[in-house]
Tab-separated table of C-alpha atoms in Angstrom:
chain	number	residue	atom	x	y	z
A	16	MET	CA	-39.906	7.566	-46.138
A	17	SER	CA	-36.405	7.480	-44.678
A	18	SER	CA	-35.207	4.288	-43.161
A	19	ALA	CA	-34.583	3.914	-39.537
A	20	THR	CA	-30.959	3.670	-38.385
A	21	SER	CA	-29.653	0.427	-36.796
A	22	ASP	CA	-29.439	1.770	-33.539
A	23	GLY	CA	-32.763	3.042	-33.300
A	24	PRO	CA	-34.764	0.276	-31.705
A	25	GLU	CA	-32.167	0.203	-28.992
A	26	THR	CA	-32.871	3.913	-28.705
A	27	GLU	CA	-36.113	3.647	-28.291
A	28	HIS	CA	-36.078	1.186	-26.064
A	29	ALA	CA	-33.846	3.294	-23.751
A	30	SER	CA	-36.313	6.144	-23.625
A	31	LEU	CA	-38.964	3.874	-22.947
A	32	GLY	CA	-37.188	2.686	-19.987
A	33	THR	CA	-36.315	6.151	-18.729
A	34	ALA	CA	-40.066	7.173	-18.960
A	35	ALA	CA	-40.974	4.191	-17.332
A	36	LEU	CA	-38.616	4.424	-14.405
A	37	ALA	CA	-39.621	8.185	-14.256
A	38	LEU	CA	-43.227	7.178	-14.189
A	39	LEU	CA	-42.886	4.649	-11.284
A	40	LEU	CA	-40.869	6.662	-9.101
A	41	GLU	CA	-43.600	9.747	-9.706
A	42	GLN	CA	-45.907	7.010	-8.025
A	43	MET	CA	-43.586	6.549	-5.064
A	44	PRO	CA	-43.029	9.605	-3.506
A	45	ASP	CA	-41.248	7.817	-0.551
A	46	ALA	CA	-38.435	6.453	-3.170
A	47	GLY	CA	-35.401	8.074	-4.394
A	48	LEU	CA	-32.733	6.560	-6.746
A	49	CYS	CA	-28.684	6.554	-7.052
A	50	LEU	CA	-26.021	5.216	-8.747
A	51	LEU	CA	-22.626	4.169	-6.596
A	52	ASP	CA	-19.432	3.284	-7.919
A	53	SER	CA	-17.666	-0.104	-6.398
A	54	ALA	CA	-16.190	2.047	-3.299
A	55	GLY	CA	-19.523	3.561	-2.457
A	56	VAL	CA	-19.271	7.155	-4.121
A	57	ILE	CA	-22.161	8.896	-5.632
A	58	GLU	CA	-22.044	8.478	-9.470
A	59	MET	CA	-25.301	9.878	-10.146
A	60	TRP	CA	-28.221	11.296	-7.706
A	61	HIS	CA	-31.712	10.994	-9.426
A	62	ALA	CA	-34.074	13.856	-9.291
A	63	SER	CA	-36.078	11.696	-7.366
A	64	ALA	CA	-33.659	11.354	-4.567
A	65	GLU	CA	-33.498	15.118	-4.619
A	66	ALA	CA	-36.901	15.418	-4.275
A	67	LEU	CA	-36.886	13.219	-0.910
A	68	PHE	CA	-33.832	14.712	0.470
A	69	GLY	CA	-33.249	17.907	-0.908
A	70	HIS	CA	-29.412	17.500	-1.625
A	71	ILE	CA	-29.004	18.742	-5.430
A	72	ALA	CA	-26.818	16.443	-7.625
A	73	SER	CA	-23.675	18.910	-7.602
A	74	GLN	CA	-23.446	18.795	-4.056
A	75	VAL	CA	-23.479	14.788	-3.390
A	76	GLN	CA	-21.856	13.649	-6.565
A	77	GLY	CA	-18.561	12.472	-6.042
A	78	GLN	CA	-19.156	12.056	-2.242
A	79	ARG	CA	-19.537	8.767	-0.111
A	80	LEU	CA	-23.381	7.729	0.371
A	81	GLU	CA	-21.747	7.799	4.193
A	82	THR	CA	-21.542	11.357	3.937
A	83	LEU	CA	-25.238	11.484	4.206
A	84	LEU	CA	-25.797	9.665	7.569
A	85	PRO	CA	-25.862	11.169	10.953
A	86	GLU	CA	-22.087	12.394	11.577
A	87	GLU	CA	-21.986	10.271	14.731
A	88	ARG	CA	-22.726	7.191	12.475
A	89	ARG	CA	-20.311	7.952	9.650
A	90	PHE	CA	-17.451	5.752	10.625
A	91	GLU	CA	-19.503	2.541	11.280
A	92	ALA	CA	-19.298	-0.445	9.187
A	93	ASP	CA	-22.900	-0.904	8.114
A	94	LEU	CA	-22.647	0.516	4.499
A	95	PRO	CA	-19.576	-1.013	3.255
A	96	ARG	CA	-20.878	-4.324	4.786
A	97	ALA	CA	-23.788	-4.118	3.047
A	98	LEU	CA	-22.122	-3.158	-0.542
A	99	PHE	CA	-20.127	-6.646	-0.074
A	100	GLU	CA	-23.046	-8.389	1.105
A	101	ALA	CA	-24.766	-7.166	-2.313
A	102	SER	CA	-22.000	-8.575	-4.041
A	103	ALA	CA	-21.878	-11.812	-2.711
A	104	ARG	CA	-25.473	-12.259	-2.589
A	105	GLY	CA	-26.991	-10.049	-6.051
A	106	ARG	CA	-28.628	-7.705	-3.289
A	107	ALA	CA	-28.726	-6.346	0.202
A	108	ARG	CA	-30.898	-4.268	2.613
A	109	PHE	CA	-30.438	-2.211	5.548
A	110	GLU	CA	-32.041	0.526	7.630
A	111	ALA	CA	-30.292	4.243	8.481
A	112	ALA	CA	-31.279	7.651	9.100
A	113	LEU	CA	-30.251	9.799	6.238
A	114	MET	CA	-29.801	13.541	6.842
A	115	THR	CA	-32.212	15.976	4.524
A	116	ARG	CA	-30.443	19.056	3.419
A	117	THR	CA	-32.540	20.842	6.335
A	118	GLY	CA	-30.665	18.896	8.850
A	119	GLN	CA	-33.403	16.466	9.525
A	120	ARG	CA	-33.074	12.578	9.909
A	121	ARG	CA	-35.192	10.423	7.438
A	122	LEU	CA	-35.328	6.592	8.791
A	123	CYS	CA	-34.624	4.954	5.106
A	124	SER	CA	-34.780	1.257	3.725
A	125	ILE	CA	-31.379	1.256	1.558
A	126	ASP	CA	-31.538	-1.241	-1.153
A	127	LEU	CA	-28.337	-2.341	-2.987
A	128	THR	CA	-28.145	-4.156	-6.529
A	129	PRO	CA	-24.707	-4.574	-7.898
A	130	ARG	CA	-24.047	-3.653	-11.428
A	131	THR	CA	-21.116	-5.735	-13.463
A	132	ASP	CA	-19.102	-5.295	-16.107
A	133	THR	CA	-18.284	-7.887	-19.363
A	134	ALA	CA	-15.644	-9.526	-16.989
A	135	ASP	CA	-18.367	-9.996	-14.245
A	136	ASP	CA	-16.681	-7.435	-11.785
A	137	VAL	CA	-18.637	-5.533	-9.557
A	138	ILE	CA	-18.002	-2.065	-10.827
A	139	GLY	CA	-20.991	-0.023	-8.684
A	140	PHE	CA	-24.471	-0.447	-7.488
A	141	ILE	CA	-28.015	0.675	-7.871
A	142	VAL	CA	-29.527	2.049	-4.705
A	143	LEU	CA	-33.277	2.433	-4.233
A	144	LEU	CA	-33.608	4.649	-0.988
A	145	ARG	CA	-37.004	4.187	0.754
A	146	ALA	CA	-38.381	6.822	3.348
A	147	THR	CA	-40.087	4.489	6.150
A	148	GLY	CA	-40.555	7.270	8.702
A	149	PRO	CA	-39.649	10.746	9.841
A	150	ARG	CA	-38.594	9.373	13.154
A	151	ARG	CA	-34.631	9.389	14.253
A	152	ALA	CA	-33.025	6.162	13.939
A	153	ALA	CA	-31.386	4.105	16.723
A	154	ASP	CA	-28.062	5.483	17.586
A	155	ALA	CA	-26.827	2.152	19.175
A	156	VAL	CA	-23.166	1.244	18.144
A	157	ASN	CA	-22.467	-2.565	17.720
A	158	ALA	CA	-20.010	-3.624	20.075
A	159	ASN	CA	-16.282	-3.590	18.805
A	160	GLU	CA	-15.345	-7.170	17.844
A	161	ASN	CA	-11.389	-7.963	18.364
A	162	LEU	CA	-10.343	-7.720	14.794
A	163	LEU	CA	-6.799	-8.374	15.511
A	164	ALA	CA	-7.534	-11.841	16.927
A	165	ALA	CA	-9.938	-12.585	13.835
A	166	HIS	CA	-7.110	-11.569	11.297
A	167	ARG	CA	-4.621	-13.901	13.124
A	168	LEU	CA	-7.550	-16.742	12.876
A	169	ASN	CA	-7.413	-16.119	9.130
A	170	LEU	CA	-3.308	-16.431	8.930
A	171	THR	CA	-4.126	-20.721	9.969
A	172	ARG	CA	-5.658	-20.828	6.174
A	173	ALA	CA	-2.235	-20.077	4.906
A	174	SER	CA	0.316	-22.626	4.501
A	175	ASP	CA	3.179	-20.833	5.936
A	176	GLU	CA	3.837	-17.589	8.207
A	177	PRO	CA	3.015	-14.347	5.898
A	178	ALA	CA	3.254	-10.798	7.108
A	179	TRP	CA	-0.454	-9.807	7.278
A	180	ILE	CA	-2.508	-6.337	6.904
A	181	GLY	CA	-5.964	-5.932	8.490
A	182	ILE	CA	-8.318	-3.981	6.130
A	183	ASP	CA	-11.449	-2.917	7.619
A	184	MET	CA	-14.909	-2.314	5.690
A	185	ALA	CA	-13.928	1.223	4.612
A	186	ALA	CA	-10.706	-0.319	3.056
A	187	ARG	CA	-8.535	1.509	5.584
A	188	ILE	CA	-5.608	-0.332	7.501
A	189	ALA	CA	-6.844	-1.827	10.860
A	190	GLY	CA	-4.019	-3.561	12.063
A	191	LEU	CA	-0.629	-5.072	10.388
A	192	ALA	CA	2.411	-7.138	11.299
A	193	GLU	CA	5.766	-5.462	11.998
A	194	SER	CA	7.107	-7.516	9.109
A	195	ALA	CA	4.502	-5.792	6.931
A	196	ALA	CA	5.291	-2.345	8.185
A	197	ARG	CA	8.926	-2.896	7.295
A	198	TRP	CA	8.210	-4.203	3.828
A	199	MET	CA	5.918	-0.837	3.392
A	200	GLY	CA	8.829	0.837	5.193
A	201	CYS	CA	6.644	2.669	7.347
A	202	ASP	CA	5.854	2.785	11.341
A	203	VAL	CA	3.029	0.602	12.421
A	204	GLU	CA	1.354	3.066	14.465
A	205	ASP	CA	1.524	5.803	11.860
A	206	THR	CA	-0.170	3.871	9.211
A	207	LEU	CA	-2.950	2.685	11.002
A	208	GLY	CA	-6.463	4.119	9.641
A	209	ARG	CA	-4.920	5.278	6.097
A	210	GLY	CA	-6.344	3.814	3.181
A	211	ILE	CA	-5.099	0.439	1.594
A	212	GLN	CA	-4.592	1.927	-1.279
A	213	ALA	CA	-2.313	5.016	-0.289
A	214	CYS	CA	-0.049	2.264	0.917
A	215	VAL	CA	-0.420	-0.649	-0.966
A	216	GLU	CA	-0.252	-0.447	-5.178
A	217	LEU	CA	-1.851	-3.386	-7.052
A	218	ARG	CA	0.412	-4.191	-10.117
A	219	ASP	CA	-2.455	-6.134	-12.031
A	220	GLU	CA	-5.802	-5.115	-11.084
A	221	PRO	CA	-7.919	-2.062	-11.459
A	222	ALA	CA	-8.736	-1.109	-8.307
A	223	TRP	CA	-8.858	-2.102	-4.363
A	224	PRO	CA	-12.672	-1.769	-4.234
A	225	VAL	CA	-13.095	-3.955	-7.296
A	226	VAL	CA	-10.672	-6.794	-5.651
A	227	LEU	CA	-12.539	-6.715	-2.524
A	228	HIS	CA	-15.846	-7.159	-3.983
A	229	ARG	CA	-14.402	-10.057	-6.011
A	230	ALA	CA	-12.851	-11.743	-2.644
A	231	VAL	CA	-16.370	-11.687	-1.169
A	232	ARG	CA	-18.119	-12.985	-4.561
A	233	SER	CA	-15.741	-15.687	-4.817
A	234	GLY	CA	-15.287	-16.622	-0.665
A	235	GLU	CA	-11.587	-18.074	-1.877
A	236	PRO	CA	-8.448	-16.126	-1.264
A	237	ILE	CA	-7.506	-14.157	-4.259
A	238	SER	CA	-3.796	-14.015	-5.420
A	239	LEU	CA	-2.482	-10.521	-6.085
A	240	ALA	CA	1.003	-9.131	-7.407
A	241	VAL	CA	1.728	-5.635	-5.156
A	242	ARG	CA	4.205	-3.180	-4.018
A	243	PRO	CA	4.537	-0.410	-1.326
A	244	VAL	CA	3.209	2.851	-2.837
A	245	GLY	CA	6.352	5.066	-3.513
A	246	ALA	CA	8.618	2.008	-3.672
A	247	ALA	CA	12.037	2.296	-5.544
A	248	ALA	CA	11.488	1.225	-9.271
A	249	ASP	CA	13.940	-1.895	-8.707
A	250	MET	CA	11.998	-3.194	-5.704
A	251	PRO	CA	10.341	-6.640	-6.856
A	252	THR	CA	6.539	-7.180	-6.922
A	253	ARG	CA	5.373	-9.450	-4.319
A	254	THR	CA	2.664	-12.058	-4.126
A	255	ALA	CA	-0.229	-11.574	-1.799
A	256	ARG	CA	-3.415	-12.774	-1.037
A	257	VAL	CA	-6.774	-11.192	-0.023
A	258	LEU	CA	-9.388	-13.276	2.343
A	259	PRO	CA	-12.579	-12.136	3.615
A	260	LEU	CA	-12.552	-11.403	7.195
A	261	ARG	CA	-15.701	-12.905	9.141
A	262	GLY	CA	-16.520	-13.435	12.578
A	263	ALA	CA	-17.624	-16.472	14.550
A	264	ASP	CA	-21.393	-15.962	13.313
A	265	GLY	CA	-20.246	-15.309	9.557
A	266	ARG	CA	-20.746	-11.671	9.564
A	267	LEU	CA	-18.101	-9.890	7.419
A	268	ASN	CA	-15.809	-7.602	9.462
A	269	GLY	CA	-13.128	-6.880	6.858
A	270	PHE	CA	-10.360	-8.413	4.943
A	271	THR	CA	-6.732	-9.781	5.670
A	272	LEU	CA	-4.117	-9.128	3.207
A	273	LEU	CA	-1.426	-12.199	3.455
A	274	ILE	CA	2.109	-11.091	1.998
A	275	ASP	CA	4.966	-13.828	1.276
A	276	ALA	CA	6.834	-13.481	4.528
A	277	GLY	CA	10.054	-14.430	2.955
A	278	ASP	CA	9.548	-11.634	0.233
A	279	ALA	CA	8.924	-9.048	2.826
A	280	VAL	CA	11.472	-9.890	5.089
A	281	ARG	CA	14.283	-9.826	2.706
A	282	SER	CA	12.886	-6.511	1.308
A	283	ALA	CA	12.744	-5.191	4.844
A	284	GLU	CA	16.732	-5.173	5.033
A	285	PRO	CA	18.716	-2.013	4.446
A	286	THR	CA	20.815	-1.531	1.542
A	287	GLY	CA	23.627	0.664	3.197
A	288	GLY	CA	23.970	4.323	3.615
A	289	GLU	CA	23.497	6.456	6.522
A	290	SER	CA	19.409	6.648	6.197
A	291	CYS	CA	17.113	4.611	3.778
A	292	LEU	CA	15.540	7.765	2.196
A	293	GLY	CA	13.275	6.246	0.212
A	294	LEU	CA	11.861	4.030	2.528
A	295	ASP	CA	9.686	6.770	4.320
A	296	ARG	CA	7.919	7.818	0.925
A	297	ALA	CA	4.758	5.379	1.413
A	298	SER	CA	4.463	6.560	5.077
A	299	ASP	CA	4.568	10.156	4.376
A	300	ARG	CA	2.760	10.446	1.523
A	301	ALA	CA	-0.122	7.885	2.512
A	302	GLY	CA	-0.522	10.003	5.737
A	303	VAL	CA	-0.827	13.340	3.803
A	304	LEU	CA	-3.148	11.798	1.330
A	305	ALA	CA	-5.506	10.567	4.400
A	306	ALA	CA	-5.300	14.096	6.333
A	307	ALA	CA	-5.979	15.912	2.974
A	308	HIS	CA	-9.053	13.382	2.255
A	309	ASP	CA	-10.689	13.556	5.387
A	310	LEU	CA	-10.291	17.456	5.669
A	311	ARG	CA	-12.434	17.924	2.504
A	312	GLU	CA	-15.831	17.008	3.829
A	313	PRO	CA	-15.787	19.777	6.663
A	314	LEU	CA	-14.090	21.917	4.030
A	315	ARG	CA	-17.135	21.540	1.836
A	316	LYS	CA	-19.559	21.983	4.657
A	317	MET	CA	-17.898	25.316	5.517
A	318	GLN	CA	-17.889	26.847	2.181
A	319	HIS	CA	-21.527	25.649	1.778
A	320	ASN	CA	-22.566	27.152	5.269
A	321	ALA	CA	-20.654	30.507	4.103
A	322	ARG	CA	-22.538	30.757	1.010
A	323	GLN	CA	-25.654	30.008	2.231
A	324	LEU	CA	-24.996	32.797	4.932
A	325	GLU	CA	-23.852	35.141	2.587
A	326	ALA	CA	-26.945	34.732	0.247
A	327	SER	CA	-29.432	34.894	3.062
A	328	GLU	CA	-27.860	36.815	6.052
A	329	ALA	CA	-25.264	39.275	4.639
A	330	PRO	CA	-27.839	42.129	3.609
A	331	ARG	CA	-29.030	42.120	7.303
A	332	MET	CA	-25.682	42.090	8.712
A	333	SER	CA	-23.398	45.041	9.906
A	334	GLU	CA	-20.157	46.119	8.208
A	335	SER	CA	-18.079	44.264	10.394
A	336	GLY	CA	-20.097	41.096	10.321
A	337	ARG	CA	-19.974	40.813	6.301
A	338	GLN	CA	-16.189	41.491	6.803
A	339	GLN	CA	-15.917	38.629	9.057
A	340	LEU	CA	-17.927	36.454	6.454
A	341	ALA	CA	-15.776	37.132	3.693
A	342	ALA	CA	-12.648	36.805	5.912
A	343	LEU	CA	-14.228	33.091	6.666
A	344	ARG	CA	-15.034	32.316	2.728
A	345	GLY	CA	-11.763	33.660	2.046
A	346	ALA	CA	-10.031	31.473	4.838
A	347	ALA	CA	-12.003	28.199	3.287
A	348	ASP	CA	-10.621	29.019	0.072
A	349	ARG	CA	-7.194	29.047	1.179
A	350	MET	CA	-7.502	25.821	2.508
A	351	GLN	CA	-9.164	24.707	-0.121
A	352	HIS	CA	-5.794	25.477	-2.348
A	353	MET	CA	-3.445	24.295	0.870
A	354	ILE	CA	-5.397	20.758	0.373
A	355	GLY	CA	-4.753	21.086	-3.394
A	356	GLY	CA	-0.784	21.627	-2.456
A	357	MET	CA	-0.728	18.881	-0.127
A	358	LEU	CA	-2.006	16.343	-2.504
A	359	ARG	CA	0.439	17.597	-4.810
A	360	LEU	CA	3.441	17.256	-2.401
A	361	ALA	CA	1.787	13.471	-1.613
A	362	ARG	CA	2.045	12.332	-5.063
A	363	ILE	CA	5.345	14.135	-5.763
A	364	ASP	CA	7.261	11.098	-6.747
A	365	THR	CA	4.809	10.047	-9.430
A	366	GLY	CA	4.121	13.866	-10.968
A	367	THR	CA	5.737	16.171	-13.054
A	368	GLY	CA	6.853	19.534	-11.638
A	369	THR	CA	7.449	23.024	-13.283
A	370	ILE	CA	11.395	23.260	-12.539
A	371	GLU	CA	12.779	26.778	-12.652
A	372	ARG	CA	15.215	28.944	-11.344
A	373	HIS	CA	14.152	30.754	-8.221
A	374	ASP	CA	15.982	33.823	-6.466
A	375	LEU	CA	15.631	32.635	-2.814
A	376	ASN	CA	15.327	36.118	-1.301
A	377	THR	CA	12.233	37.037	-3.715
A	378	LEU	CA	10.579	33.964	-2.722
A	379	ILE	CA	10.977	34.257	0.673
A	380	ASP	CA	9.612	37.722	0.267
A	381	GLU	CA	6.582	36.332	-1.371
A	382	VAL	CA	6.187	34.011	1.563
A	383	ARG	CA	6.273	36.932	4.027
A	384	ASP	CA	3.472	38.694	1.721
A	385	ASP	CA	1.064	35.938	2.109
A	386	LEU	CA	1.907	35.770	5.935
A	387	ALA	CA	1.881	39.561	6.069
A	388	LEU	CA	-1.371	39.877	8.586
A	389	LEU	CA	0.039	37.173	11.028
A	390	SER	CA	3.594	38.791	10.892
A	391	GLU	CA	2.058	42.139	11.708
A	392	GLU	CA	0.099	40.772	14.380
A	393	HIS	CA	2.889	39.132	16.400
A	394	GLN	CA	5.320	41.805	15.141
A	395	VAL	CA	7.635	39.239	13.684
A	396	ARG	CA	11.264	40.757	12.585
A	397	PHE	CA	13.212	38.966	9.641
A	398	GLU	CA	17.027	39.137	9.531
A	399	LEU	CA	17.532	37.914	5.702
A	400	LYS	CA	20.861	37.600	4.361
A	401	PRO	CA	21.824	37.161	0.483
A	402	LEU	CA	20.619	33.765	-0.332
A	403	GLY	CA	21.085	33.416	-3.840
A	404	ALA	CA	19.198	31.190	-6.362
A	405	ILE	CA	18.383	27.578	-6.766
A	406	ARG	CA	16.644	25.716	-9.585
A	407	GLY	CA	13.726	23.799	-8.273
A	408	ASP	CA	9.739	23.787	-7.831
A	409	GLY	CA	8.446	26.998	-6.868
A	410	ALA	CA	5.405	25.932	-5.617
A	411	GLN	CA	7.271	23.310	-3.246
A	412	LEU	CA	9.932	25.782	-2.160
A	413	ARG	CA	7.508	28.924	-1.047
A	414	ALA	CA	5.575	25.774	0.780
A	415	LEU	CA	8.911	25.097	2.703
A	416	PHE	CA	9.597	28.738	3.976
A	417	GLN	CA	5.883	29.282	4.565
A	418	ASN	CA	5.663	26.026	7.067
A	419	LEU	CA	8.987	26.760	8.427
A	420	ILE	CA	7.755	30.595	9.142
A	421	ASP	CA	4.546	29.585	10.523
A	422	ASN	CA	6.047	26.958	12.965
A	423	SER	CA	8.044	29.795	14.324
A	424	ILE	CA	5.092	32.295	14.783
A	425	ARG	CA	2.811	29.432	15.783
A	426	TYR	CA	5.080	28.125	18.328
A	427	ARG	CA	6.743	31.491	20.003
A	428	ARG	CA	7.419	32.296	23.255
A	429	PRO	CA	4.811	34.458	24.900
A	430	ASP	CA	7.385	36.906	26.469
A	431	GLU	CA	8.996	37.715	23.282
A	432	ALA	CA	8.109	38.596	19.635
A	433	PRO	CA	9.442	36.245	17.244
A	434	VAL	CA	12.761	36.812	15.220
A	435	ILE	CA	13.640	34.905	12.137
A	436	ARG	CA	17.229	34.614	10.753
A	437	ILE	CA	17.460	33.145	7.120
A	438	GLU	CA	21.300	33.221	5.869
A	439	ALA	CA	23.392	30.729	3.534
A	440	ASP	CA	26.365	28.926	4.073
A	441	LEU	CA	28.643	30.890	1.382
A	442	GLU	CA	31.722	29.224	2.063
A	443	HIS	CA	30.728	25.449	1.476
A	444	THR	CA	27.988	26.313	-0.973
A	445	GLY	CA	29.362	24.639	-4.431
A	446	SER	CA	27.746	24.722	-7.721
A	447	GLY	CA	24.146	23.901	-7.800
A	448	ILE	CA	24.256	23.150	-4.133
A	449	LYS	CA	22.866	25.340	-1.506
A	450	ILE	CA	23.531	25.453	2.418
A	451	VAL	CA	20.897	27.616	4.232
A	452	TYR	CA	20.610	27.850	7.728
A	453	TYR	CA	17.056	28.635	9.373
A	454	GLN	CA	17.091	30.131	12.737
A	455	ASP	CA	14.309	31.316	15.016
A	456	ASN	CA	13.804	32.167	18.930
A	457	ALA	CA	10.393	30.248	19.185
A	458	ARG	CA	9.853	27.396	22.083
A	459	GLY	CA	12.033	25.042	20.735
A	460	ILE	CA	10.972	21.257	20.009
A	461	GLY	CA	10.596	18.640	22.542
A	462	SER	CA	11.148	15.346	20.807
A	463	PRO	CA	13.615	16.396	17.761
A	464	GLU	CA	13.988	12.566	16.882
A	465	GLN	CA	9.804	12.442	16.427
A	466	ALA	CA	10.024	16.321	14.680
A	467	PHE	CA	9.797	14.924	11.224
A	468	GLN	CA	7.377	12.193	11.938
A	469	PRO	CA	3.747	13.260	10.479
A	470	PHE	CA	0.945	13.664	12.441
A	471	ARG	CA	3.050	13.977	15.778
A	472	ARG	CA	3.090	16.837	17.838
A	473	ASP	CA	5.157	18.019	21.271
A	474	ALA	CA	3.162	15.904	24.067
A	475	GLY	CA	3.035	19.302	25.909
A	476	SER	CA	2.281	21.752	23.012
A	477	ALA	CA	-0.487	23.807	24.071
A	478	HIS	CA	-1.528	24.429	20.090
A	479	ALA	CA	-3.693	21.061	19.837
A	480	ASP	CA	-4.634	22.436	16.461
A	481	GLY	CA	-1.709	21.698	14.571
A	482	THR	CA	-1.529	19.127	12.259
A	483	GLY	CA	1.863	17.876	12.850
A	484	ILE	CA	2.964	17.305	9.263
A	485	GLY	CA	4.551	20.871	8.709
A	486	LEU	CA	8.349	19.302	9.029
A	487	SER	CA	7.220	16.317	7.714
A	488	LEU	CA	6.421	17.845	4.471
A	489	CYS	CA	9.596	20.478	4.651
A	490	ARG	CA	11.992	17.480	4.974
A	491	ARG	CA	10.090	15.768	2.502
A	492	ILE	CA	10.559	19.128	-0.117
A	493	CYS	CA	14.528	19.164	0.841
A	494	ARG	CA	14.952	15.616	0.112
A	495	ARG	CA	12.829	16.049	-3.438
A	496	HIS	CA	15.242	18.909	-4.236
A	497	GLY	CA	18.526	16.328	-3.441
A	498	GLY	CA	19.197	17.602	-0.172
A	499	ASP	CA	17.832	17.507	3.541
A	500	LEU	CA	16.260	19.283	6.559
A	501	ARG	CA	18.134	18.531	9.900
A	502	ILE	CA	17.881	20.129	13.133
A	503	GLU	CA	21.662	21.784	14.393
A	504	ARG	CA	20.357	22.592	17.582
A	505	THR	CA	16.865	23.063	19.615
A	506	ASP	CA	16.054	24.318	23.222
A	507	GLU	CA	14.190	26.664	24.918
A	508	THR	CA	15.555	29.769	23.242
A	509	GLY	CA	14.996	28.462	19.703
A	510	THR	CA	15.831	26.263	16.866
A	511	ARG	CA	18.527	26.249	14.074
A	512	PHE	CA	17.863	24.432	11.104
A	513	ILE	CA	20.248	23.025	8.189
A	514	LEU	CA	18.507	23.094	5.124
A	515	GLU	CA	20.713	21.521	2.039
A	516	LEU	CA	19.148	22.171	-1.807
A	517	ARG	CA	20.301	21.017	-4.918
A	518	ASP	CA	19.789	22.212	-8.295
A	519	LEU	CA	16.868	19.990	-9.958
A	520	PRO	CA	17.625	18.832	-13.807
A	521	GLU	CA	15.974	21.338	-16.707
A	522	GLN	CA	14.021	18.464	-17.677
A	523	GLY	CA	11.244	16.575	-15.326
A	524	SER	CA	11.144	16.243	-12.041
A	525	ALA	CA	13.063	13.131	-11.061
A	526	ALA	CA	12.931	12.283	-7.200
A	527	HIS	CA	16.548	12.575	-5.714
A	528	ASP	CA	15.959	10.386	-2.686
């Protein structure tokens, strides 16, 4: 008779525990179990939760639990607040309606228990979902509190007058001082609503969710070493403190990040030169990341609904209907690729691209092929002169010209077909340097001084569906290739851009700004 292995009893106990849990949940048909990470993202979706709500694990794992809330309730702070309360007290419970796979609302009680590691840091949560009835949850919205005033009250706990950043319950920036914005090298207005992890980098801590849970559990200010995301390599690390933000009733409303004021002010001073090119990296990348991540959930729904239609309704559709459904799925897939591209561009300073020599005329012809349907629809005429070659990242260079061409067509004049002229300045182009002129006959840019700021569009634009990130990304690509993008002129007859590009080194993809 063979001897038992050393881990035999532990394996047996684990199996018994799993079997006991399954037996217990079988006796509770109104209960479901899932595991969250410290940021509230679903790590494990138990079969009991699938039976209760209908969502299969592959659909919901990797999504925040808030995505199961009714759409109008997803941006409220009830769930993040409950996570932090569970960290502080060892357990928390709240009630909310969760959406089933068929679109119905089930009112549930949600019990949360924190999971901790060997250092006693919260690494996630065990969540028990109990359906308490099929009725709709109340849609009342709690009155907004004056968070800016509350953040300033937190400043009285500091001995100096530091720069501050307000963080809401979903770890987004809810407010910040001008000195903090200067330290990050970004604009206050453009930064609001972005995730703190996309703007401020932790140097010695695992992740922002872990730090925020630690702050709630300790009840005391926690010291951190921080730097702006995308900061220059020689920018020193700063000392910061994070404090839980509570209202007069003791209810948790978020957090305040206090940054040493002297360091923040000194680091904000320009170092000379005609522009501080490095300072826009945190703002641009954070904005792109925020937009890309926000697009993922509605895109996932679009793809899911298209698949459901294709599986259940396509056989009964007309040929035209099936073609439109295929076009819808194709558009969703292309959008998925676009989002991936946006994320790659946003992380360009920390990533490694493929650097090869590209003939610009060939590259632009590939872009024209991609935009062929749009170009034919609007009868676009291209006038291309020989442009030569440049050594760079092909995906980024394609995105550069695709954004420019797409903008020219999107903002065309209604009484005239788009004309796009692209030529190189052969006289002033030196070894490894390429000057390209891009000219269109579109409506022009109403606010040239704001044209390259992400998520801003002309106030009078009739195209409200635009994101306002196209020209910002184009400039970022040019700067990534050691040059810049400028507007030479713009008026009601069109815009003329100057693109400066330089050969990137053969090895790696070091940024040139």
